[in-house]
XYZ file of C-alpha atoms in Angstrom:
661
model
C 0.015 0.007 0.004
C 1.103 3.538 -0.654
C 1.215 5.668 2.453
C -1.144 8.634 2.197
C 0.294 12.068 2.494
C -1.175 14.523 5.050
C -4.504 15.891 3.853
C -3.376 19.464 4.456
C 0.283 20.001 3.482
C 1.955 22.916 5.277
C 2.335 25.100 2.237
C -1.339 24.683 1.378
C -2.342 25.626 4.923
C -0.207 28.759 4.440
C -1.955 29.510 1.211
C -5.364 28.996 2.801
C -4.362 31.230 5.738
C -3.301 33.920 3.265
C -6.649 33.786 1.519
C -8.548 33.903 4.823
C -6.410 36.774 6.009
C -7.258 38.714 2.854
C -11.018 38.542 3.479
C -11.163 41.014 6.379
C -9.094 43.528 4.381
C -11.460 43.276 1.481
C -14.454 43.377 3.826
C -13.252 46.798 5.017
C -14.355 48.282 1.701
C -17.388 50.478 1.669
C -20.643 48.565 2.058
C -23.415 48.833 -0.509
C -27.173 48.949 -0.003
C -27.742 46.704 -3.006
C -30.544 44.191 -2.369
C -29.658 40.582 -3.088
C -32.592 38.704 -4.600
C -33.184 35.117 -3.453
C -31.743 32.370 -5.678
C -34.437 30.670 -7.823
C -34.264 26.933 -8.491
C -36.413 24.658 -10.639
C -34.842 21.226 -10.506
C -35.775 20.392 -6.872
C -39.544 20.758 -7.417
C -40.056 21.061 -11.216
C -41.393 24.625 -10.806
C -39.569 27.858 -9.834
C -39.128 28.447 -6.117
C -36.525 30.198 -3.987
C -33.591 27.968 -3.009
C -34.203 28.545 0.704
C -37.783 27.196 0.539
C -37.115 23.579 -0.396
C -36.591 20.679 1.993
C -33.762 19.012 -0.056
C -30.141 20.104 -0.533
C -29.538 22.269 -3.578
C -26.494 24.134 -4.900
C -26.710 26.733 -7.673
C -23.670 27.719 -9.715
C -24.211 30.919 -11.689
C -22.841 30.936 -15.202
C -21.772 34.557 -14.908
C -19.593 33.757 -11.893
C -18.039 30.753 -13.597
C -17.112 32.708 -16.705
C -15.648 35.515 -14.531
C -13.398 32.929 -12.893
C -12.356 31.557 -16.293
C -13.963 28.186 -15.586
C -14.810 26.754 -18.990
C -15.869 23.190 -18.189
C -18.874 22.035 -16.163
C -16.660 19.302 -14.558
C -14.338 21.996 -13.039
C -17.379 23.965 -11.827
C -18.787 20.925 -10.045
C -15.586 20.485 -8.048
C -16.817 23.383 -5.895
C -20.047 21.583 -4.939
C -20.183 19.928 -1.481
C -20.259 16.122 -1.777
C -19.088 16.126 -5.418
C -15.900 14.279 -6.424
C -14.844 14.798 -10.079
C -12.327 12.340 -11.489
C -10.559 12.974 -14.758
C -8.625 9.975 -16.090
C -5.671 11.864 -17.573
C -5.205 15.031 -19.580
C -7.634 17.421 -21.250
C -10.519 15.587 -22.876
C -10.025 12.342 -20.921
C -12.976 10.415 -19.432
C -14.376 12.583 -16.650
C -16.766 11.143 -14.076
C -18.809 12.579 -11.226
C -19.226 10.730 -7.929
C -21.965 12.540 -5.890
C -22.376 11.719 -2.209
C -20.326 8.578 -2.621
C -22.586 7.010 -5.275
C -21.335 5.303 -8.423
C -20.405 7.446 -11.432
C -23.605 6.442 -13.207
C -25.872 7.497 -10.303
C -26.416 11.131 -11.337
C -29.142 12.271 -13.740
C -27.721 14.942 -16.083
C -30.135 17.260 -17.871
C -29.676 20.002 -20.402
C -32.761 22.243 -20.370
C -34.808 19.331 -19.016
C -33.624 16.698 -21.517
C -31.633 13.680 -20.162
C -28.174 13.345 -21.741
C -27.000 10.206 -19.876
C -26.204 7.029 -21.697
C -28.956 4.421 -21.104
C -28.018 3.020 -17.712
C -26.770 6.338 -16.271
C -23.151 6.823 -17.329
C -22.092 10.293 -18.469
C -18.734 11.695 -19.547
C -18.322 15.336 -18.531
C -15.179 15.813 -20.660
C -16.859 17.858 -23.447
C -19.559 19.675 -21.467
C -18.599 23.387 -21.302
C -20.012 26.409 -19.516
C -20.755 28.158 -22.814
C -24.019 30.143 -22.775
C -25.055 28.735 -19.368
C -27.363 30.729 -17.138
C -26.903 28.427 -14.118
C -26.118 24.904 -13.043
C -28.467 23.404 -10.455
C -27.250 20.435 -8.379
C -29.765 18.579 -6.220
C -28.106 16.104 -3.906
C -29.887 12.979 -2.730
C -32.230 10.670 -4.670
C -34.413 12.434 -7.258
C -36.095 9.497 -9.001
C -39.477 10.620 -7.704
C -39.431 13.443 -10.286
C -36.812 12.246 -12.782
C -36.979 8.477 -12.875
C -33.975 6.325 -13.614
C -30.382 7.322 -12.864
C -31.208 9.951 -10.177
C -29.890 7.816 -7.293
C -27.348 10.243 -5.792
C -28.595 13.475 -7.355
C -29.543 15.521 -10.391
C -27.428 18.019 -12.322
C -29.308 20.402 -14.630
C -27.767 22.823 -17.133
C -29.979 25.827 -17.897
C -29.209 27.876 -21.040
C -29.461 31.666 -21.039
C -32.643 32.965 -22.708
C -31.720 36.667 -22.987
C -33.434 39.578 -21.181
C -32.406 43.244 -21.702
C -30.336 45.132 -24.188
C -28.436 43.238 -26.863
C -24.952 42.101 -25.776
C -22.188 40.895 -28.079
C -18.822 39.512 -26.971
C -15.786 37.705 -28.392
C -12.987 36.031 -26.462
C -9.627 34.615 -27.388
C -7.091 33.034 -25.014
C -4.022 30.831 -25.147
C -1.334 29.394 -22.982
C 0.370 26.304 -21.604
C 0.331 22.939 -23.481
C -0.309 24.786 -26.735
C -3.802 25.621 -25.564
C -5.962 28.022 -27.485
C -9.644 28.886 -27.175
C -11.960 31.353 -28.861
C -15.639 32.116 -28.254
C -18.360 34.411 -29.597
C -21.635 35.116 -27.743
C -24.747 37.216 -28.321
C -28.004 37.618 -26.397
C -30.810 40.063 -25.875
C -34.550 40.528 -25.879
C -37.373 41.433 -23.534
C -40.357 39.826 -21.769
C -42.073 38.932 -25.067
C -39.055 37.606 -26.891
C -35.544 36.670 -25.750
C -32.657 34.891 -27.359
C -29.048 33.801 -26.882
C -26.398 32.142 -29.062
C -22.813 31.081 -28.604
C -20.073 29.211 -30.430
C -16.605 28.197 -29.211
C -13.614 26.067 -30.018
C -10.833 24.801 -27.795
C -7.622 23.070 -28.883
C -4.591 21.845 -26.948
C -1.511 19.694 -27.531
C -2.169 17.859 -24.220
C 0.045 16.820 -21.326
C 1.958 13.937 -22.968
C 4.851 14.182 -25.436
C 2.929 12.587 -28.275
C -0.629 11.740 -29.438
C -2.191 13.867 -26.658
C -4.007 16.625 -28.565
C -7.650 17.476 -27.874
C -10.190 19.744 -29.588
C -13.818 20.558 -28.863
C -16.300 22.713 -30.802
C -19.535 23.786 -29.102
C -22.526 25.695 -30.445
C -25.641 26.512 -28.383
C -28.712 28.743 -28.629
C -32.072 29.446 -27.090
C -35.158 31.374 -28.183
C -37.966 32.207 -25.771
C -41.315 33.740 -26.613
C -44.455 34.736 -24.672
C -47.941 35.454 -26.007
C -50.933 36.976 -24.266
C -49.439 36.779 -20.809
C -50.582 33.179 -20.431
C -48.580 31.155 -22.931
C -44.799 30.797 -23.267
C -42.455 28.614 -25.241
C -38.687 28.086 -25.287
C -36.644 26.248 -27.889
C -33.001 25.453 -27.065
C -30.258 23.419 -28.748
C -26.694 22.481 -27.869
C -24.141 20.797 -30.184
C -20.650 19.520 -29.283
C -18.036 17.856 -31.386
C -14.851 16.693 -29.590
C -11.834 14.493 -30.363
C -9.403 13.188 -27.729
C -6.063 11.603 -28.759
C -4.466 9.543 -26.022
C -1.227 7.566 -26.011
C -1.988 5.516 -22.896
C -3.242 1.951 -22.558
C -5.567 0.726 -19.792
C -2.655 0.658 -17.323
C -1.800 4.322 -17.933
C 1.446 3.578 -19.844
C 2.048 5.754 -22.992
C 2.288 3.228 -25.825
C 0.147 4.235 -28.824
C 0.918 6.995 -31.333
C -2.438 7.417 -33.112
C -5.487 6.065 -31.256
C -8.278 8.509 -30.403
C -11.888 8.898 -29.302
C -14.514 11.188 -30.756
C -17.841 12.334 -29.375
C -20.549 14.216 -31.207
C -23.731 15.160 -29.341
C -26.876 17.136 -30.145
C -29.510 18.053 -27.599
C -32.764 19.803 -28.532
C -35.493 20.889 -26.117
C -38.945 22.479 -26.665
C -40.749 23.595 -23.500
C -44.289 25.026 -23.750
C -46.173 26.466 -20.783
C -49.825 27.665 -20.570
C -51.510 29.204 -17.544
C -55.187 28.202 -17.660
C -56.053 30.233 -14.530
C -54.399 31.712 -11.489
C -54.523 28.268 -9.905
C -53.778 25.884 -12.800
C -50.807 25.769 -15.143
C -49.763 23.148 -17.695
C -46.404 22.364 -19.232
C -45.245 20.209 -22.104
C -41.591 19.272 -22.662
C -40.363 17.471 -25.803
C -36.710 16.693 -26.289
C -34.179 14.603 -28.109
C -30.542 13.759 -27.323
C -28.269 12.069 -29.840
C -24.688 10.892 -29.114
C -22.145 9.296 -31.397
C -19.102 7.926 -29.548
C -16.331 6.424 -31.619
C -12.958 4.760 -30.918
C -10.427 4.532 -33.746
C -6.986 2.867 -33.585
C -5.088 2.690 -36.880
C -1.910 0.557 -37.062
C 1.070 2.411 -35.635
C 3.300 1.132 -38.435
C 3.456 -1.473 -41.191
C 4.714 -4.006 -38.668
C 1.882 -3.334 -36.128
C 0.103 -6.685 -36.035
C -2.804 -5.372 -33.965
C -4.365 -4.135 -37.184
C -7.057 -1.495 -37.693
C -9.851 -0.968 -35.142
C -12.910 1.291 -35.400
C -16.036 0.969 -33.322
C -18.910 3.427 -32.741
C -21.905 3.548 -30.445
C -24.898 5.616 -31.629
C -27.381 6.482 -28.898
C -30.740 8.203 -29.284
C -33.033 9.339 -26.423
C -36.477 10.834 -27.001
C -38.285 12.529 -24.130
C -41.873 13.749 -23.801
C -43.378 14.943 -20.585
C -46.642 16.643 -19.613
C -47.065 18.276 -16.192
C -49.811 20.090 -14.410
C -49.421 22.456 -11.474
C -52.075 23.431 -8.965
C -51.802 26.449 -6.636
C -54.284 26.835 -3.798
C -54.551 29.167 -0.818
C -52.701 28.346 2.384
C -49.491 27.647 0.455
C -50.849 24.382 -1.016
C -49.154 23.298 -4.269
C -49.668 20.179 -6.295
C -47.812 18.641 -9.219
C -48.859 15.739 -11.480
C -47.113 14.468 -14.560
C -46.580 11.698 -17.025
C -43.330 11.103 -18.941
C -42.265 8.909 -21.889
C -38.629 8.032 -22.450
C -37.535 5.977 -25.455
C -33.914 4.799 -25.733
C -32.174 3.219 -28.690
C -28.587 2.198 -29.271
C -26.644 0.832 -32.231
C -23.130 -0.643 -32.179
C -21.133 -0.381 -35.409
C -17.677 -1.672 -36.345
C -15.258 -2.012 -39.238
C -11.925 -3.832 -39.569
C -10.347 -1.709 -42.288
C -10.204 2.003 -43.047
C -11.703 1.484 -46.505
C -14.658 -0.542 -45.149
C -17.974 1.084 -44.129
C -19.169 0.910 -40.523
C -21.662 -1.975 -40.182
C -24.086 -2.767 -37.400
C -23.081 -5.664 -35.178
C -26.116 -5.978 -32.905
C -29.902 -5.967 -33.227
C -30.161 -2.293 -32.162
C -31.571 -2.721 -28.667
C -34.221 -0.294 -27.492
C -36.613 0.142 -24.637
C -39.435 2.435 -23.527
C -40.275 3.729 -20.060
C -43.481 5.393 -18.872
C -43.408 7.381 -15.629
C -46.327 8.696 -13.577
C -45.662 11.014 -10.645
C -47.512 13.108 -8.026
C -46.162 15.635 -5.589
C -47.861 17.866 -3.032
C -46.636 20.619 -0.743
C -48.428 22.372 2.133
C -47.918 24.236 5.391
C -50.205 22.480 7.913
C -48.929 24.694 10.689
C -47.116 27.992 10.694
C -43.433 27.819 9.666
C -43.550 24.158 8.767
C -43.608 23.056 5.117
C -44.194 19.415 4.246
C -43.662 17.885 0.789
C -44.402 14.327 -0.328
C -44.287 12.683 -3.680
C -44.480 9.281 -5.345
C -43.717 7.859 -8.766
C -44.443 4.664 -10.690
C -42.156 3.756 -13.583
C -43.332 1.138 -16.052
C -40.349 -0.182 -18.071
C -40.768 -2.737 -20.819
C -37.651 -4.610 -19.592
C -37.884 -4.736 -15.802
C -41.545 -3.922 -15.218
C -42.853 -1.666 -12.483
C -40.792 0.233 -9.989
C -42.044 2.563 -7.214
C -40.095 5.500 -5.727
C -40.998 8.194 -3.194
C -39.594 11.197 -1.401
C -40.858 13.159 1.611
C -39.299 16.261 3.068
C -39.930 18.764 5.868
C -38.677 22.346 6.109
C -39.073 24.249 9.385
C -38.608 28.019 9.549
C -37.486 28.229 13.151
C -36.723 31.942 12.754
C -36.463 34.089 9.601
C -32.728 33.309 9.554
C -32.809 29.658 10.749
C -34.122 26.774 8.660
C -34.095 23.080 9.482
C -34.740 20.465 6.795
C -35.075 16.711 6.594
C -35.930 14.248 3.871
C -36.356 10.553 3.179
C -36.444 9.041 -0.285
C -35.668 6.202 -2.683
C -34.146 6.094 -6.134
C -33.215 3.648 -8.914
C -30.981 3.163 -11.950
C -31.917 0.977 -14.879
C -29.388 -1.536 -16.300
C -27.218 -0.398 -19.155
C -27.822 -1.778 -22.637
C -24.659 -3.825 -22.330
C -25.966 -5.319 -19.049
C -29.210 -6.308 -20.752
C -28.202 -7.103 -24.355
C -24.515 -8.008 -24.513
C -23.493 -10.702 -27.008
C -20.207 -12.275 -27.955
C -17.655 -12.720 -25.139
C -20.404 -11.764 -22.633
C -24.093 -12.556 -22.428
C -26.538 -9.885 -21.219
C -29.275 -10.565 -18.716
C -32.736 -9.295 -19.783
C -34.139 -10.102 -16.300
C -31.957 -7.721 -14.330
C -33.579 -5.558 -11.683
C -32.757 -1.843 -11.340
C -30.069 -0.816 -8.860
C -31.747 0.988 -5.953
C -31.114 3.205 -2.942
C -32.713 4.347 0.293
C -31.601 7.683 1.703
C -32.155 9.899 4.729
C -30.755 13.367 5.354
C -31.116 16.284 7.712
C -29.642 19.726 7.872
C -29.712 23.259 9.135
C -29.027 26.608 7.546
C -28.223 29.658 9.612
C -28.053 33.173 8.155
C -26.396 35.833 10.311
C -28.447 38.972 9.810
C -26.532 42.061 8.771
C -23.263 40.259 8.113
C -23.690 38.553 4.752
C -22.758 35.211 6.359
C -24.633 31.973 5.827
C -23.665 28.575 7.242
C -25.269 25.223 6.362
C -24.638 21.689 7.598
C -26.164 18.504 6.256
C -25.837 14.895 7.410
C -26.889 12.048 5.137
C -26.852 8.255 4.796
C -27.562 6.118 1.741
C -27.812 2.353 1.190
C -27.194 0.959 -2.275
C -28.628 -2.445 -3.182
C -28.898 -4.788 -6.162
C -25.718 -3.428 -7.762
C -25.093 -5.150 -11.086
C -21.882 -7.127 -11.445
C -20.174 -9.160 -14.143
C -18.927 -12.717 -13.601
C -16.600 -14.758 -15.826
C -18.179 -17.936 -14.425
C -21.945 -17.917 -14.965
C -23.880 -20.574 -13.060
C -24.435 -22.690 -16.208
C -23.271 -22.751 -19.861
C -25.048 -20.058 -21.872
C -26.302 -18.316 -18.749
C -25.961 -14.529 -18.447
C -22.835 -12.917 -17.052
C -24.591 -10.128 -15.224
C -26.505 -10.304 -11.903
C -27.790 -8.078 -9.119
C -25.516 -9.099 -6.291
C -23.439 -6.305 -4.696
C -24.329 -3.730 -2.020
C -22.736 -0.750 -0.260
C -23.571 2.043 2.133
C -22.508 5.682 2.462
C -22.714 8.287 5.175
C -21.367 11.762 5.371
C -21.516 15.376 6.436
C -21.504 18.440 4.177
C -20.693 21.927 5.550
C -21.005 25.092 3.502
C -20.136 28.683 4.380
C -20.973 31.785 2.308
C -19.625 35.234 3.079
C -20.850 38.418 1.361
C -19.308 41.054 3.651
C -19.644 43.895 1.152
C -20.548 44.557 -2.459
C -18.069 42.942 -4.837
C -16.634 40.484 -2.328
C -17.660 36.846 -2.168
C -16.110 33.967 -0.299
C -17.333 30.390 -0.196
C -16.098 27.321 1.620
C -17.338 23.717 1.379
C -16.155 20.691 3.373
C -17.318 17.106 2.977
C -16.537 14.156 5.170
C -17.512 10.830 3.578
C -17.599 7.243 4.800
C -18.184 4.506 2.246
C -18.272 0.758 2.871
C -18.898 -2.291 0.732
C -21.411 -4.494 2.515
C -21.602 -7.226 -0.123
C -18.739 -7.742 -2.568
C -20.865 -10.011 -4.741
C -18.683 -11.941 -7.252
C -15.508 -10.040 -6.286
C -12.955 -11.753 -4.027
C -9.461 -10.974 -2.794
C -7.906 -7.911 -1.287
C -7.194 -6.333 -4.738
C -10.717 -6.574 -6.108
C -12.913 -3.645 -7.082
C -15.368 -4.511 -4.264
C -13.943 -5.744 -0.973
C -16.201 -6.388 1.994
C -15.722 -3.795 4.672
C -13.491 -1.599 2.480
C -14.058 1.804 0.913
C -15.617 2.301 -2.535
C -13.059 3.271 -5.148
C -12.130 6.919 -5.884
C -14.244 8.329 -3.011
C -12.085 10.418 -0.636
C -12.842 10.639 3.075
C -12.396 14.386 3.060
C -12.798 17.137 0.529
C -12.396 20.921 0.999
C -12.767 23.914 -1.323
C -12.344 27.527 -0.503
C -13.019 30.265 -2.992
C -12.583 34.020 -2.849
C -13.701 36.546 -5.502
C -13.372 40.342 -5.336
C -13.714 43.313 -7.591
C -10.822 45.793 -7.546
C -11.311 49.516 -8.157
C -14.438 48.777 -10.232
C -12.363 47.782 -13.250
C -10.717 44.593 -12.063
C -11.600 41.241 -10.569
C -9.384 38.748 -8.774
C -10.204 35.266 -7.562
C -8.646 32.186 -6.014
C -9.911 28.631 -5.409
C -8.105 26.206 -3.109
C -9.095 22.540 -3.471
C -7.982 19.778 -1.155
C -8.880 16.128 -1.838
C -8.129 13.412 0.681
C -6.734 9.924 0.058
C -8.766 7.498 -2.058
C -8.732 3.786 -2.815
C -8.139 2.770 -6.418
C -7.019 -0.229 -8.496
C -3.942 -0.275 -10.644
C -4.903 -2.630 -13.422
C -2.714 -5.538 -14.514
C 0.246 -5.070 -16.783
C 1.975 -8.355 -17.554
C 3.573 -9.868 -15.555
C 2.337 -7.718 -12.672
C -1.196 -8.449 -11.339
C -3.845 -5.835 -10.608
C -3.187 -4.107 -7.303
C -5.491 -2.167 -4.973
C -3.744 0.914 -3.591
C -4.278 4.184 -1.791
C -3.902 7.379 -3.840
C -2.345 10.149 -1.703
C -4.178 13.327 -0.918
C -3.475 16.387 -3.007
C -4.243 20.107 -3.062
C -4.319 22.624 -5.902
C -4.626 26.415 -6.026
C -6.177 28.183 -9.005
C -5.963 31.923 -9.537
C -7.973 34.150 -11.929
C -8.065 37.816 -12.766
C -9.363 40.384 -15.228
C -9.047 44.066 -15.850
C -11.247 46.340 -17.938
C -8.883 48.292 -20.183
C -11.785 49.983 -21.966
C -15.356 50.315 -20.676
C -18.144 49.863 -23.275
C -20.332 52.870 -24.041
C -21.423 55.219 -26.808
C -21.020 52.530 -29.455
C -17.401 51.907 -28.387
C -16.734 48.248 -27.432
C -15.176 47.381 -24.102
C -11.924 45.509 -23.796
C -10.905 43.155 -20.926
C -7.657 41.400 -20.285
C -7.936 38.052 -18.506
C -5.631 35.511 -16.993
C -6.060 32.201 -15.201
C -3.486 29.971 -13.489
C -4.522 26.417 -12.715
C -2.461 24.256 -10.286
C -0.295 27.303 -9.387
C 2.358 25.255 -7.511
C 2.615 22.618 -10.290
C 1.407 19.836 -8.014
C 1.981 16.323 -9.370
C -1.018 14.111 -8.591
C -3.335 11.428 -9.967
C -7.103 11.596 -9.934
C -7.177 8.012 -11.278
C -4.437 5.461 -10.661
C -1.522 5.703 -13.155
C -3.058 8.617 -15.046
C -1.351 11.912 -14.254
C -3.203 15.212 -14.164
C -2.175 18.473 -15.841
C 0.574 20.491 -14.156
C 0.702 24.293 -13.908
C -1.451 25.774 -16.658
C -1.323 29.522 -17.507
C -3.929 31.051 -19.806
C -3.993 34.636 -20.962
C -6.790 36.160 -23.005
C -8.660 39.190 -24.252
C -12.393 39.794 -24.420
C -14.191 42.531 -26.343
C -17.880 43.200 -25.717
C -20.634 45.650 -26.790
C -23.704 46.428 -24.708
């Protein structure tokens, strides 16, 4: 075993102390009487409410803040969320997974403007998802299957696109730096209450962190149009397209060996959302969406003497979504929600053995349909106590019926003190490979969904007149019926996949927000997590993926982030984010003649800095001009997020932005 390093190295403690010491100095600036409006969230309840009026745990990341910090990927943004562990398996563009509250990486439902973008069975690669044209990112922690069905075991992440309100704004950005990195972006938005719109396009390229075959590029285009008619009817059409290619020299052990293999991903997500208010008490909504993803792996021969030959395989996935919801608003703070949803999933696997051959289908194009029916009600039976309860029935053509529920309570002890608690269940459907695999493995069409039971409780305390808010949440989840693969099925021709494993998770999340004065923001988030395998299923031995009584892989016991942002003399902005991740268990996969080995990855800490200065202010038809800089991993820390795959070192990016308002 590798001995873990201290979770808080001395130099990082010094850096944190410096940041904390800076806060009081900044706080001494003149206070402003600007009123801060409450944050509005939609994902937690399926209708707009203030974030401090829901009984579940929600974090909102504002797109404007992320862009000001130079954060261009959703994965990097999520690192600041309590309970979220983001793991990138190598350099820029590598497979990037999210582990939320200790759950598996396929336990989070990911939505773009209400449309699910997960692969069937829950997996999602965040490598190509950028913050372009994003209004906000909402993260609901805890099971959300009662409103979103499959995959929402540990939480829901929703990306909301800007719809444009106010004067027309145009901007263009170009930046470059370490690793041959370059990025450009153009954005436009505007409109009013009757019509609003936004559009953005960007491209990022980099040579990568390895000496060869490590380049990455990603092109993104997004847009949204919103219209309202007669004060009762509204509609919004949004679309997001991404086309990325990731070249990687490493094999499955992390060793650089290949000079020309690469992955590509092309995705298109379209959403149409129509709302009509029938009366002051009744409102209806219809959502129709489609997500298409083409994921391809290509490995040409490295040379004429490369006997591995040519390899090209592609997976085409299509998801269609249709959902109708009705909302009821009654006196005494009574609200009701009822809905029905239809999800249809289809996947095709294609291969070719030579560059001159066409891609041909190698499976019967598996598909499945799921109907969901859900109800939710909220009321305040007594003063200062809000109760919410909901239930859902999913009817899947593969595994039949599955029930989920969630109840929550929110008590307003005082105007500045809120106590919340919730209990709920969630599920994740099997992947297409689990159900339909052929060839070296045989799928099991009779698999049950993986499922969870969760409880949580928390308190939020606002300190009046100080701009300080503190929240603490404790939670526990139990995962059952985890699907595992076995090389030795019980009989010849029997499936290789069964519901056998189980695990449990418990933890504490603490968040602190400080807004001491206008233009100064500080946030801190700490998570302590305990994970334990309670049934290893088919796995055996101390180096297995699942070991009874041991931790789940890649989940640290402790995580800490501290961020500080401040305006400087009205023309500048500076920011810093300190991230500390504790030790994690992982498996170093076999490389002949060495066997696979379970090990402990040491803790690590990184410090990112960002800044901008307005050289020219826009006005009178003259465009503004900003100079920007961002430094990631300032002290060039060498660390691994996944065993044997190193992460980028110090990265410096310098850019310029011009904008017209």
